[in-house]
């Protein structure tokens, strides 16, 4: 469904329940934006990479795989390929993931989540 901003405002003025839901959505969206901004400022490269890997992972027959290049991952976290490559190596050495062909397989999703929250 598509509504113009003017139509949404008209409907919200007439129906308090709709206005309330729109307000909730706006607050949720604003909070999510602040969380992402805080992450960009305060998380380490390794933590940003862990979050990005979890976001990009797809379930393929019970295996969580990420099909991205190091350069794409670096771009996603605002880093350079060399630094991202070192962080990936650290995550592999720690047992969080392995390379499977052209994909990265996440072995320990809970561990990656815990690392983000450190």
JSON list of C-alpha atoms in Angstrom, two decimals, residues 32-83:
[
{"chain": "A", "resi": 32, "resn": "UNK", "atom": "CA", "xyz": [17.54, 2.03, 15.30]},
{"chain": "A", "resi": 33, "resn": "UNK", "atom": "CA", "xyz": [19.36, 4.85, 13.51]},
{"chain": "A", "resi": 34, "resn": "UNK", "atom": "CA", "xyz": [21.01, 6.00, 16.75]},
{"chain": "A", "resi": 35, "resn": "UNK", "atom": "CA", "xyz": [22.11, 2.44, 17.54]},
{"chain": "A", "resi": 36, "resn": "UNK", "atom": "CA", "xyz": [23.71, 2.10, 14.11]},
{"chain": "A", "resi": 37, "resn": "UNK", "atom": "CA", "xyz": [25.42, 5.46, 14.46]},
{"chain": "A", "resi": 38, "resn": "UNK", "atom": "CA", "xyz": [26.74, 4.56, 17.91]},
{"chain": "A", "resi": 39, "resn": "UNK", "atom": "CA", "xyz": [28.03, 1.27, 16.51]},
{"chain": "A", "resi": 40, "resn": "UNK", "atom": "CA", "xyz": [29.88, 3.07, 13.73]},
{"chain": "A", "resi": 41, "resn": "UNK", "atom": "CA", "xyz": [31.53, 5.36, 16.25]},
{"chain": "A", "resi": 42, "resn": "UNK", "atom": "CA", "xyz": [32.39, 2.99, 19.11]},
{"chain": "A", "resi": 43, "resn": "UNK", "atom": "CA", "xyz": [32.74, -0.56, 17.73]},
{"chain": "A", "resi": 44, "resn": "UNK", "atom": "CA", "xyz": [36.12, -1.90, 16.63]},
{"chain": "A", "resi": 45, "resn": "UNK", "atom": "CA", "xyz": [36.71, -3.09, 13.07]},
{"chain": "A", "resi": 46, "resn": "UNK", "atom": "CA", "xyz": [36.41, -6.68, 14.27]},
{"chain": "A", "resi": 47, "resn": "UNK", "atom": "CA", "xyz": [33.07, -5.96, 15.97]},
{"chain": "A", "resi": 48, "resn": "UNK", "atom": "CA", "xyz": [31.74, -4.11, 12.91]},
{"chain": "A", "resi": 49, "resn": "UNK", "atom": "CA", "xyz": [32.83, -7.00, 10.73]},
{"chain": "A", "resi": 50, "resn": "UNK", "atom": "CA", "xyz": [31.15, -9.53, 13.03]},
{"chain": "A", "resi": 51, "resn": "UNK", "atom": "CA", "xyz": [27.89, -7.56, 12.91]},
{"chain": "A", "resi": 52, "resn": "UNK", "atom": "CA", "xyz": [28.08, -7.28, 9.13]},
{"chain": "A", "resi": 53, "resn": "UNK", "atom": "CA", "xyz": [28.80, -10.99, 8.68]},
{"chain": "A", "resi": 54, "resn": "UNK", "atom": "CA", "xyz": [25.78, -11.85, 10.83]},
{"chain": "A", "resi": 55, "resn": "UNK", "atom": "CA", "xyz": [23.60, -9.43, 8.86]},
{"chain": "A", "resi": 56, "resn": "UNK", "atom": "CA", "xyz": [24.70, -10.84, 5.49]},
{"chain": "A", "resi": 57, "resn": "UNK", "atom": "CA", "xyz": [24.68, -14.54, 6.39]},
{"chain": "A", "resi": 58, "resn": "UNK", "atom": "CA", "xyz": [22.17, -16.77, 4.63]},
{"chain": "A", "resi": 59, "resn": "UNK", "atom": "CA", "xyz": [21.04, -20.16, 5.92]},
{"chain": "A", "resi": 60, "resn": "UNK", "atom": "CA", "xyz": [22.04, -22.77, 3.36]},
{"chain": "A", "resi": 61, "resn": "UNK", "atom": "CA", "xyz": [20.94, -26.20, 4.60]},
{"chain": "A", "resi": 62, "resn": "UNK", "atom": "CA", "xyz": [21.86, -25.40, 8.18]},
{"chain": "A", "resi": 63, "resn": "UNK", "atom": "CA", "xyz": [25.14, -23.68, 7.31]},
{"chain": "A", "resi": 64, "resn": "UNK", "atom": "CA", "xyz": [25.32, -19.90, 7.68]},
{"chain": "A", "resi": 65, "resn": "UNK", "atom": "CA", "xyz": [27.21, -18.57, 4.65]},
{"chain": "A", "resi": 66, "resn": "UNK", "atom": "CA", "xyz": [28.35, -15.12, 3.55]},
{"chain": "A", "resi": 67, "resn": "UNK", "atom": "CA", "xyz": [28.99, -14.61, -0.16]},
{"chain": "A", "resi": 68, "resn": "UNK", "atom": "CA", "xyz": [30.92, -11.33, -0.20]},
{"chain": "A", "resi": 69, "resn": "UNK", "atom": "CA", "xyz": [34.42, -10.30, -1.18]},
{"chain": "A", "resi": 70, "resn": "UNK", "atom": "CA", "xyz": [36.83, -8.77, 1.31]},
{"chain": "A", "resi": 71, "resn": "UNK", "atom": "CA", "xyz": [36.48, -5.48, -0.56]},
{"chain": "A", "resi": 72, "resn": "UNK", "atom": "CA", "xyz": [32.68, -5.53, -0.26]},
{"chain": "A", "resi": 73, "resn": "UNK", "atom": "CA", "xyz": [32.96, -6.30, 3.45]},
{"chain": "A", "resi": 74, "resn": "UNK", "atom": "CA", "xyz": [35.51, -3.49, 3.88]},
{"chain": "A", "resi": 75, "resn": "UNK", "atom": "CA", "xyz": [33.20, -1.06, 2.07]},
{"chain": "A", "resi": 76, "resn": "UNK", "atom": "CA", "xyz": [30.26, -2.16, 4.24]},
{"chain": "A", "resi": 77, "resn": "UNK", "atom": "CA", "xyz": [32.09, -1.36, 7.48]},
{"chain": "A", "resi": 78, "resn": "UNK", "atom": "CA", "xyz": [33.90, 1.75, 6.25]},
{"chain": "A", "resi": 79, "resn": "UNK", "atom": "CA", "xyz": [37.36, 0.22, 6.31]},
{"chain": "A", "resi": 80, "resn": "UNK", "atom": "CA", "xyz": [40.02, -0.82, 3.81]},
{"chain": "A", "resi": 81, "resn": "UNK", "atom": "CA", "xyz": [40.55, -4.32, 2.43]},
{"chain": "A", "resi": 82, "resn": "UNK", "atom": "CA", "xyz": [43.87, -4.93, 4.20]},
{"chain": "A", "resi": 83, "resn": "UNK", "atom": "CA", "xyz": [42.47, -4.11, 7.66]}
]
